[in-house]
Amino acid sequence: MQKNAKIAILGAGAIGCSLATRLILSGCTHVSLVARGENFHVLSTQGIHLKDLTGEYHVQPYQVVENLTQLDTQDIVFIATKSNALPQFVQSLQHVLHADSLVIPLMNGIPFWYFYQDEAQQDIPVVKCLDADQQLIQYFPLAHLIGAVVFITAELKAYGKVESNNPYLLILGEPSHRITPRVQALEEVFANTEIELRITEHIRDQIWTKVIANLSSNPLSVVAGATLKDIYSHPYLQEMTLQITQEVRQVAASYGARISIDPMTFLQLGAEMGEIHTSMWHDYQKKQALEMAGIAEAVFELAERFNCPMPVTKQICNLTHYLSEQSLKP
């Protein structure tokens, strides 16, 4: 797959704009964005401004549209929205896919497709809190799916203006736990993007690693108003953070996942992210609904299947839900 591949990015927030910019700067010639409302108008007329560790850049996407169906068929579709937005456009994905298209969701938390292995599978178990009516598992183009774990910390300063102060890392893998030619072909697309791309046979191990990071930091950031540095290193918070990581690791282990980072190294790496607020903290400040389903509720649902207790995690998440509900009241 080459730099002239047709690439659509659904969702033009911090992650979507960062990805689009790095792909365009690397020589990708057909990178399109799907955005709505004022964001669409800003990106259409002013493009994307990105400031990261390598410099400051201004790029214009190949196309900016308000609806995915306005695009021709695409070779790659990245989904960079919140997970709770997925049902709104899942059926429209079919309009932009050809037989070899790849669909790569870039979302936090446990994915709705967690129990999907390959096309031959029958009666795929459902993560109920993510797909209660089974619309996603029925209508999402699973044959085109590549799993992804995103380690990108970026902040949307304004529509089309993004800042990132940490290196970029993207991990991709087949749900079937195989290294296939189609996933290897993505290495050429990401060449010279300044995004470190890793191809893995064990994408679910990486999902759980990211879940530990999300669940140990996002809810607590809302409750304490703390940055990643304090969440992982402040003496008043570190003990809770460590307990949450241990509780999630037990659930992960119940599903056969292997976490390669020991707990203390995990805390150290988290603290090194610096004075950065989580995306959930930013959503809370904007009085937006919080992305708790994939990050927290799905983990609790999976934990119940093996009777894994998660007392500290649940208490922090209950406080987070309460604060969110209060902030959303008229």
mmCIF file of C-alpha atoms in Angstrom:
data_model
loop_
_atom_site.group_PDB
_atom_site.id
_atom_site.type_symbol
_atom_site.label_atom_id
_atom_site.label_comp_id
_atom_site.label_asym_id
_atom_site.label_seq_id
_atom_site.Cartn_x
_atom_site.Cartn_y
_atom_site.Cartn_z
ATOM 1 C CA MET A 1 0.000 0.000 0.000
ATOM 2 C CA GLN A 2 1.568 3.267 -1.102
ATOM 3 C CA LYS A 3 1.462 6.963 -0.316
ATOM 4 C CA ASN A 4 -1.253 7.558 -2.923
ATOM 5 C CA ALA A 5 -3.689 5.348 -0.997
ATOM 6 C CA LYS A 6 -7.062 6.954 -0.379
ATOM 7 C CA ILE A 7 -7.303 7.545 3.361
ATOM 8 C CA ALA A 8 -10.345 8.839 5.251
ATOM 9 C CA ILE A 9 -10.229 9.925 8.889
ATOM 10 C CA LEU A 10 -13.619 9.978 10.558
ATOM 11 C CA GLY A 11 -13.407 12.440 13.427
ATOM 12 C CA ALA A 12 -11.330 15.604 13.397
ATOM 13 C CA GLY A 13 -10.395 16.081 17.028
ATOM 14 C CA ALA A 14 -6.899 16.012 18.478
ATOM 15 C CA ILE A 15 -6.107 12.442 17.396
ATOM 16 C CA GLY A 16 -7.705 12.702 13.960
ATOM 17 C CA CYS A 17 -5.995 15.987 13.122
ATOM 18 C CA SER A 18 -2.613 14.807 14.431
ATOM 19 C CA LEU A 19 -2.820 11.638 12.348
ATOM 20 C CA ALA A 20 -3.949 13.520 9.226
ATOM 21 C CA THR A 21 -1.119 16.028 9.525
ATOM 22 C CA ARG A 22 1.608 13.454 9.999
ATOM 23 C CA LEU A 23 0.327 11.370 7.064
ATOM 24 C CA ILE A 24 0.149 14.417 4.777
ATOM 25 C CA LEU A 25 3.623 15.594 5.787
ATOM 26 C CA SER A 26 5.009 12.134 4.990
ATOM 27 C CA GLY A 27 3.769 12.368 1.409
ATOM 28 C CA CYS A 28 0.299 10.817 1.551
ATOM 29 C CA THR A 29 -1.621 12.622 -1.190
ATOM 30 C CA HIS A 30 -5.246 11.615 -0.593
ATOM 31 C CA VAL A 31 -5.961 12.164 3.105
ATOM 32 C CA SER A 32 -9.548 13.271 3.713
ATOM 33 C CA LEU A 33 -11.265 14.332 6.937
ATOM 34 C CA VAL A 34 -14.878 13.940 8.022
ATOM 35 C CA ALA A 35 -15.916 16.760 10.349
ATOM 36 C CA ARG A 36 -19.127 18.537 11.242
ATOM 37 C CA GLY A 37 -20.466 21.937 12.157
ATOM 38 C CA GLU A 38 -18.014 24.722 12.869
ATOM 39 C CA ASN A 39 -15.130 22.253 12.834
ATOM 40 C CA PHE A 40 -15.952 21.416 9.207
ATOM 41 C CA HIS A 41 -15.959 25.078 8.195
ATOM 42 C CA VAL A 42 -12.659 25.827 9.946
ATOM 43 C CA LEU A 43 -10.871 22.799 8.489
ATOM 44 C CA SER A 44 -12.266 23.457 5.009
ATOM 45 C CA THR A 45 -11.013 27.029 4.917
ATOM 46 C CA GLN A 46 -7.983 27.040 7.223
ATOM 47 C CA GLY A 47 -6.693 23.458 7.275
ATOM 48 C CA ILE A 48 -4.843 21.962 10.240
ATOM 49 C CA HIS A 49 -2.189 23.620 12.386
ATOM 50 C CA LEU A 50 -0.073 21.155 14.367
ATOM 51 C CA LYS A 51 2.641 21.869 16.898
ATOM 52 C CA ASP A 52 4.556 18.831 18.105
ATOM 53 C CA LEU A 53 8.043 17.710 19.133
ATOM 54 C CA THR A 54 9.357 18.083 15.588
ATOM 55 C CA GLY A 55 8.089 21.597 14.841
ATOM 56 C CA GLU A 56 5.059 23.597 13.723
ATOM 57 C CA TYR A 57 3.126 22.705 10.585
ATOM 58 C CA HIS A 58 0.172 23.791 8.492
ATOM 59 C CA VAL A 59 -1.486 21.354 6.075
ATOM 60 C CA GLN A 60 -4.648 21.184 4.006
ATOM 61 C CA PRO A 61 -6.389 17.794 3.708
ATOM 62 C CA TYR A 62 -7.224 16.457 0.250
ATOM 63 C CA GLN A 63 -10.925 16.776 1.097
ATOM 64 C CA VAL A 64 -12.965 17.870 4.103
ATOM 65 C CA VAL A 65 -16.558 16.611 4.117
ATOM 66 C CA GLU A 66 -19.427 16.505 6.577
ATOM 67 C CA ASN A 67 -20.590 13.003 5.754
ATOM 68 C CA LEU A 68 -18.607 9.858 5.026
ATOM 69 C CA THR A 69 -20.872 9.041 2.086
ATOM 70 C CA GLN A 70 -19.624 12.168 0.279
ATOM 71 C CA LEU A 71 -16.304 10.402 -0.310
ATOM 72 C CA ASP A 72 -15.387 7.891 -2.997
ATOM 73 C CA THR A 73 -14.340 4.407 -1.983
ATOM 74 C CA GLN A 74 -11.332 4.501 0.340
ATOM 75 C CA ASP A 75 -8.389 2.191 0.904
ATOM 76 C CA ILE A 76 -8.162 2.956 4.628
ATOM 77 C CA VAL A 77 -10.746 4.406 7.000
ATOM 78 C CA PHE A 78 -9.504 5.498 10.429
ATOM 79 C CA ILE A 79 -12.237 6.046 13.015
ATOM 80 C CA ALA A 80 -11.072 8.712 15.458
ATOM 81 C CA THR A 81 -14.348 9.514 17.207
ATOM 82 C CA LYS A 82 -15.500 8.698 20.716
ATOM 83 C CA SER A 83 -16.702 5.101 20.976
ATOM 84 C CA ASN A 84 -20.240 6.205 21.855
ATOM 85 C CA ALA A 85 -20.525 7.847 18.419
ATOM 86 C CA LEU A 86 -19.863 4.619 16.520
ATOM 87 C CA PRO A 87 -23.513 3.497 16.151
ATOM 88 C CA GLN A 88 -24.365 6.764 14.362
ATOM 89 C CA PHE A 89 -22.350 5.969 11.276
ATOM 90 C CA VAL A 90 -21.622 2.227 11.309
ATOM 91 C CA GLN A 91 -23.923 1.475 8.377
ATOM 92 C CA SER A 92 -22.558 4.348 6.261
ATOM 93 C CA LEU A 93 -19.097 2.732 6.347
ATOM 94 C CA GLN A 94 -20.172 0.275 3.664
ATOM 95 C CA HIS A 95 -20.546 3.120 1.147
ATOM 96 C CA VAL A 96 -16.797 3.848 1.104
ATOM 97 C CA LEU A 97 -15.364 0.321 1.193
ATOM 98 C CA HIS A 98 -14.098 -1.914 -1.581
ATOM 99 C CA ALA A 99 -13.125 -5.550 -1.173
ATOM 100 C CA ASP A 100 -9.660 -4.786 0.234
ATOM 101 C CA SER A 101 -10.392 -1.663 2.276
ATOM 102 C CA LEU A 102 -9.173 -1.540 5.872
ATOM 103 C CA VAL A 103 -11.156 -0.040 8.758
ATOM 104 C CA ILE A 104 -9.091 0.939 11.794
ATOM 105 C CA PRO A 105 -10.902 2.228 14.916
ATOM 106 C CA LEU A 106 -8.670 4.460 17.057
ATOM 107 C CA MET A 107 -10.690 4.372 20.260
ATOM 108 C CA ASN A 108 -9.965 4.063 23.944
ATOM 109 C CA GLY A 109 -11.083 1.186 26.094
ATOM 110 C CA ILE A 110 -12.349 -2.298 25.428
ATOM 111 C CA PRO A 111 -13.581 -2.457 21.808
ATOM 112 C CA PHE A 112 -17.053 -3.749 20.960
ATOM 113 C CA TRP A 113 -15.374 -6.397 18.754
ATOM 114 C CA TYR A 114 -13.227 -7.789 21.584
ATOM 115 C CA PHE A 115 -14.510 -11.369 21.136
ATOM 116 C CA TYR A 116 -14.361 -11.327 17.331
ATOM 117 C CA GLN A 117 -11.640 -13.533 15.841
ATOM 118 C CA ASP A 118 -12.296 -13.966 12.120
ATOM 119 C CA GLU A 119 -14.989 -14.258 9.460
ATOM 120 C CA ALA A 120 -15.592 -17.948 10.115
ATOM 121 C CA GLN A 121 -16.722 -17.283 13.672
ATOM 122 C CA GLN A 122 -20.378 -17.853 14.550
ATOM 123 C CA ASP A 123 -22.324 -16.307 17.447
ATOM 124 C CA ILE A 124 -19.772 -13.684 18.449
ATOM 125 C CA PRO A 125 -20.183 -12.833 22.158
ATOM 126 C CA VAL A 126 -21.252 -9.243 22.770
ATOM 127 C CA VAL A 127 -19.937 -6.692 25.260
ATOM 128 C CA LYS A 128 -23.407 -5.601 26.343
ATOM 129 C CA CYS A 129 -22.596 -2.136 27.652
ATOM 130 C CA LEU A 130 -21.050 -1.258 24.284
ATOM 131 C CA ASP A 131 -23.506 -2.984 21.956
ATOM 132 C CA ALA A 132 -26.702 -3.780 23.849
ATOM 133 C CA ASP A 133 -28.830 -4.146 20.694
ATOM 134 C CA GLN A 134 -26.043 -5.957 18.796
ATOM 135 C CA GLN A 135 -26.179 -3.435 15.970
ATOM 136 C CA LEU A 136 -22.402 -3.006 15.874
ATOM 137 C CA ILE A 137 -21.535 -6.681 15.848
ATOM 138 C CA GLN A 138 -24.137 -7.238 13.088
ATOM 139 C CA TYR A 139 -23.474 -4.262 10.819
ATOM 140 C CA PHE A 140 -19.851 -3.242 11.351
ATOM 141 C CA PRO A 141 -17.690 -4.473 8.437
ATOM 142 C CA LEU A 142 -15.670 -6.835 10.621
ATOM 143 C CA ALA A 143 -13.910 -8.475 7.673
ATOM 144 C CA HIS A 144 -12.163 -5.138 7.038
ATOM 145 C CA LEU A 145 -11.197 -4.565 10.686
ATOM 146 C CA ILE A 146 -7.663 -3.988 11.943
ATOM 147 C CA GLY A 147 -7.282 -3.566 15.694
ATOM 148 C CA ALA A 148 -5.403 -0.540 16.978
ATOM 149 C CA VAL A 149 -4.021 0.880 20.191
ATOM 150 C CA VAL A 150 -3.142 4.564 20.153
ATOM 151 C CA PHE A 151 -0.507 6.117 22.404
ATOM 152 C CA ILE A 152 -0.831 9.730 21.295
ATOM 153 C CA THR A 153 -1.283 12.547 23.763
ATOM 154 C CA ALA A 154 -2.539 15.597 21.909
ATOM 155 C CA GLU A 155 -4.699 18.546 22.818
ATOM 156 C CA LEU A 156 -7.151 20.349 20.572
ATOM 157 C CA LYS A 157 -6.511 24.011 21.370
ATOM 158 C CA ALA A 158 -9.203 25.170 18.940
ATOM 159 C CA TYR A 159 -10.813 23.729 15.837
ATOM 160 C CA GLY A 160 -7.974 22.705 13.539
ATOM 161 C CA LYS A 161 -5.252 23.629 16.047
ATOM 162 C CA VAL A 162 -3.503 20.780 17.844
ATOM 163 C CA GLU A 163 -0.528 20.517 20.180
ATOM 164 C CA SER A 164 1.340 17.364 21.181
ATOM 165 C CA ASN A 165 4.301 17.199 23.550
ATOM 166 C CA ASN A 166 5.076 13.484 23.468
ATOM 167 C CA PRO A 167 6.233 10.945 20.854
ATOM 168 C CA TYR A 168 3.613 9.207 18.720
ATOM 169 C CA LEU A 169 3.052 5.442 18.929
ATOM 170 C CA LEU A 170 0.456 3.362 17.073
ATOM 171 C CA ILE A 171 0.133 -0.404 17.510
ATOM 172 C CA LEU A 172 -1.817 -2.401 14.920
ATOM 173 C CA GLY A 173 -2.845 -6.034 14.802
ATOM 174 C CA GLU A 174 -5.320 -8.469 13.318
ATOM 175 C CA PRO A 175 -8.158 -9.664 15.610
ATOM 176 C CA SER A 176 -7.161 -13.193 14.536
ATOM 177 C CA HIS A 177 -3.697 -12.804 16.112
ATOM 178 C CA ARG A 178 -1.949 -13.350 12.777
ATOM 179 C CA ILE A 179 0.557 -11.229 10.907
ATOM 180 C CA THR A 180 -1.030 -10.774 7.487
ATOM 181 C CA PRO A 181 0.144 -9.059 4.300
ATOM 182 C CA ARG A 182 -2.589 -6.435 4.617
ATOM 183 C CA VAL A 183 -1.479 -5.282 8.047
ATOM 184 C CA GLN A 184 2.191 -5.364 7.007
ATOM 185 C CA ALA A 185 1.323 -3.171 4.013
ATOM 186 C CA LEU A 186 0.470 -0.373 6.427
ATOM 187 C CA GLU A 187 4.149 0.024 7.280
ATOM 188 C CA GLU A 188 4.669 1.700 3.912
ATOM 189 C CA VAL A 189 1.817 4.139 4.555
ATOM 190 C CA PHE A 190 3.330 5.168 7.891
ATOM 191 C CA ALA A 191 6.891 5.514 6.632
ATOM 192 C CA ASN A 192 8.372 8.935 7.487
ATOM 193 C CA THR A 193 5.318 10.024 9.492
ATOM 194 C CA GLU A 194 7.243 10.391 12.793
ATOM 195 C CA ILE A 195 4.646 7.961 14.168
ATOM 196 C CA GLU A 196 6.254 4.815 15.532
ATOM 197 C CA LEU A 197 4.264 1.933 14.064
ATOM 198 C CA ARG A 198 4.356 -1.508 15.675
ATOM 199 C CA ILE A 199 2.697 -4.571 14.163
ATOM 200 C CA THR A 200 1.736 -7.191 16.720
ATOM 201 C CA GLU A 201 0.311 -10.704 16.797
ATOM 202 C CA HIS A 202 -1.175 -9.989 20.220
ATOM 203 C CA ILE A 203 -3.340 -6.906 19.833
ATOM 204 C CA ARG A 204 -5.480 -7.758 22.867
ATOM 205 C CA ASP A 205 -2.419 -7.662 25.138
ATOM 206 C CA GLN A 206 -1.841 -4.111 23.910
ATOM 207 C CA ILE A 207 -5.509 -3.224 24.350
ATOM 208 C CA TRP A 208 -5.346 -4.238 27.997
ATOM 209 C CA THR A 209 -2.128 -2.268 28.497
ATOM 210 C CA LYS A 210 -3.891 0.845 27.193
ATOM 211 C CA VAL A 211 -6.991 0.058 29.268
ATOM 212 C CA ILE A 212 -4.819 0.059 32.390
ATOM 213 C CA ALA A 213 -3.471 3.465 31.387
ATOM 214 C CA ASN A 214 -6.921 4.858 30.632
ATOM 215 C CA LEU A 215 -8.715 3.467 33.657
ATOM 216 C CA SER A 216 -5.963 4.384 36.108
ATOM 217 C CA SER A 217 -5.848 7.997 34.898
ATOM 218 C CA ASN A 218 -9.012 9.252 33.208
ATOM 219 C CA PRO A 219 -11.641 8.898 35.984
ATOM 220 C CA LEU A 220 -9.179 9.981 38.674
ATOM 221 C CA SER A 221 -8.280 13.042 36.616
ATOM 222 C CA VAL A 222 -11.920 14.156 36.800
ATOM 223 C CA VAL A 223 -12.232 13.468 40.527
ATOM 224 C CA ALA A 224 -8.911 15.052 41.531
ATOM 225 C CA GLY A 225 -8.419 17.531 38.677
ATOM 226 C CA ALA A 226 -4.878 16.187 38.462
ATOM 227 C CA THR A 227 -2.402 15.932 35.599
ATOM 228 C CA LEU A 228 -0.795 12.649 34.554
ATOM 229 C CA LYS A 229 2.362 13.567 36.438
ATOM 230 C CA ASP A 230 0.482 13.890 39.739
ATOM 231 C CA ILE A 231 -1.842 10.938 39.146
ATOM 232 C CA TYR A 232 1.143 8.616 38.820
ATOM 233 C CA SER A 233 3.569 10.186 41.282
ATOM 234 C CA HIS A 234 1.841 12.317 43.940
ATOM 235 C CA PRO A 235 1.863 10.489 47.304
ATOM 236 C CA TYR A 236 -1.847 11.247 47.869
ATOM 237 C CA LEU A 237 -2.842 9.724 44.514
ATOM 238 C CA GLN A 238 -0.215 7.128 43.652
ATOM 239 C CA GLU A 239 -1.521 4.483 46.052
ATOM 240 C CA MET A 240 -4.995 4.631 44.492
ATOM 241 C CA THR A 241 -3.518 4.572 41.008
ATOM 242 C CA LEU A 242 -1.426 1.522 41.830
ATOM 243 C CA GLN A 243 -4.461 -0.291 43.266
ATOM 244 C CA ILE A 244 -6.483 0.425 40.121
ATOM 245 C CA THR A 245 -3.710 -0.906 37.891
ATOM 246 C CA GLN A 246 -3.543 -4.089 39.974
ATOM 247 C CA GLU A 247 -7.313 -4.596 39.782
ATOM 248 C CA VAL A 248 -7.350 -4.191 35.992
ATOM 249 C CA ARG A 249 -4.328 -6.492 35.571
ATOM 250 C CA GLN A 250 -6.271 -9.250 37.342
ATOM 251 C CA VAL A 251 -9.128 -8.917 34.846
ATOM 252 C CA ALA A 252 -6.702 -8.865 31.928
ATOM 253 C CA ALA A 253 -5.013 -12.012 33.186
ATOM 254 C CA SER A 254 -8.390 -13.741 33.411
ATOM 255 C CA TYR A 255 -8.706 -13.303 29.655
ATOM 256 C CA GLY A 256 -5.210 -14.563 28.946
ATOM 257 C CA ALA A 257 -3.645 -11.162 28.345
ATOM 258 C CA ARG A 258 0.007 -10.637 29.179
ATOM 259 C CA ILE A 259 1.047 -7.179 30.338
ATOM 260 C CA SER A 260 4.746 -6.704 29.687
ATOM 261 C CA ILE A 261 5.145 -3.609 31.895
ATOM 262 C CA ASP A 262 5.447 -4.148 35.655
ATOM 263 C CA PRO A 263 3.320 -1.907 37.927
ATOM 264 C CA MET A 264 6.101 0.357 39.184
ATOM 265 C CA THR A 265 7.461 0.945 35.682
ATOM 266 C CA PHE A 266 3.910 1.730 34.617
ATOM 267 C CA LEU A 267 3.717 4.458 37.275
ATOM 268 C CA GLN A 268 7.074 5.847 36.224
ATOM 269 C CA LEU A 269 6.095 5.994 32.552
ATOM 270 C CA GLY A 270 2.810 7.661 33.447
ATOM 271 C CA ALA A 271 4.508 10.326 35.536
ATOM 272 C CA GLU A 272 6.945 11.035 32.698
ATOM 273 C CA MET A 273 4.038 12.116 30.485
ATOM 274 C CA GLY A 274 4.201 15.368 32.436
ATOM 275 C CA GLU A 275 1.746 18.145 33.228
ATOM 276 C CA ILE A 276 -0.909 16.876 30.832
ATOM 277 C CA HIS A 277 -4.618 16.553 31.541
ATOM 278 C CA THR A 278 -6.495 13.547 30.190
ATOM 279 C CA SER A 279 -9.052 13.730 27.390
ATOM 280 C CA MET A 280 -11.753 12.843 29.925
ATOM 281 C CA TRP A 281 -10.773 15.820 32.076
ATOM 282 C CA HIS A 282 -11.091 18.071 29.029
ATOM 283 C CA ASP A 283 -14.521 16.611 28.233
ATOM 284 C CA TYR A 284 -15.612 17.204 31.834
ATOM 285 C CA GLN A 285 -14.451 20.807 31.701
ATOM 286 C CA LYS A 286 -16.484 21.300 28.511
ATOM 287 C CA LYS A 287 -19.545 19.721 30.182
ATOM 288 C CA GLN A 288 -19.592 16.912 27.638
ATOM 289 C CA ALA A 289 -20.654 13.320 28.234
ATOM 290 C CA LEU A 290 -17.719 11.220 29.424
ATOM 291 C CA GLU A 291 -16.382 8.185 27.554
ATOM 292 C CA MET A 292 -16.966 5.755 30.406
ATOM 293 C CA ALA A 293 -18.488 2.784 28.554
ATOM 294 C CA GLY A 294 -15.368 1.399 26.889
ATOM 295 C CA ILE A 295 -12.902 2.693 29.461
ATOM 296 C CA ALA A 296 -14.718 1.558 32.617
ATOM 297 C CA GLU A 297 -18.103 -0.134 32.244
ATOM 298 C CA ALA A 298 -16.861 -2.728 29.743
ATOM 299 C CA VAL A 299 -14.026 -3.670 32.103
ATOM 300 C CA PHE A 300 -16.498 -4.112 34.977
ATOM 301 C CA GLU A 301 -18.697 -6.272 32.728
ATOM 302 C CA LEU A 302 -15.756 -8.491 31.793
ATOM 303 C CA ALA A 303 -14.595 -8.606 35.417
ATOM 304 C CA GLU A 304 -17.968 -9.954 36.562
ATOM 305 C CA ARG A 305 -17.627 -12.987 34.292
ATOM 306 C CA PHE A 306 -14.669 -14.145 36.395
ATOM 307 C CA ASN A 307 -15.764 -12.625 39.719
ATOM 308 C CA CYS A 308 -12.808 -10.244 39.776
ATOM 309 C CA PRO A 309 -13.317 -7.625 42.498
ATOM 310 C CA MET A 310 -12.530 -4.017 41.551
ATOM 311 C CA PRO A 311 -13.504 -2.003 44.669
ATOM 312 C CA VAL A 312 -11.162 0.987 44.321
ATOM 313 C CA THR A 313 -11.736 1.332 40.601
ATOM 314 C CA LYS A 314 -15.521 1.238 41.048
ATOM 315 C CA GLN A 315 -15.440 3.846 43.813
ATOM 316 C CA ILE A 316 -13.421 6.277 41.687
ATOM 317 C CA CYS A 317 -15.687 5.650 38.700
ATOM 318 C CA ASN A 318 -18.820 6.163 40.809
ATOM 319 C CA LEU A 319 -17.474 9.539 41.893
ATOM 320 C CA THR A 320 -16.683 10.342 38.263
ATOM 321 C CA HIS A 321 -20.229 9.463 37.185
ATOM 322 C CA TYR A 322 -21.650 11.648 39.961
ATOM 323 C CA LEU A 323 -19.530 14.647 39.044
ATOM 324 C CA SER A 324 -20.396 14.201 35.386
ATOM 325 C CA GLU A 325 -24.111 14.028 36.078
ATOM 326 C CA GLN A 326 -23.953 17.155 38.212
ATOM 327 C CA SER A 327 -22.067 19.064 35.530
ATOM 328 C CA LEU A 328 -24.624 18.130 32.868
ATOM 329 C CA LYS A 329 -27.610 19.380 34.835
ATOM 330 C CA PRO A 330 -29.241 22.533 33.386
#
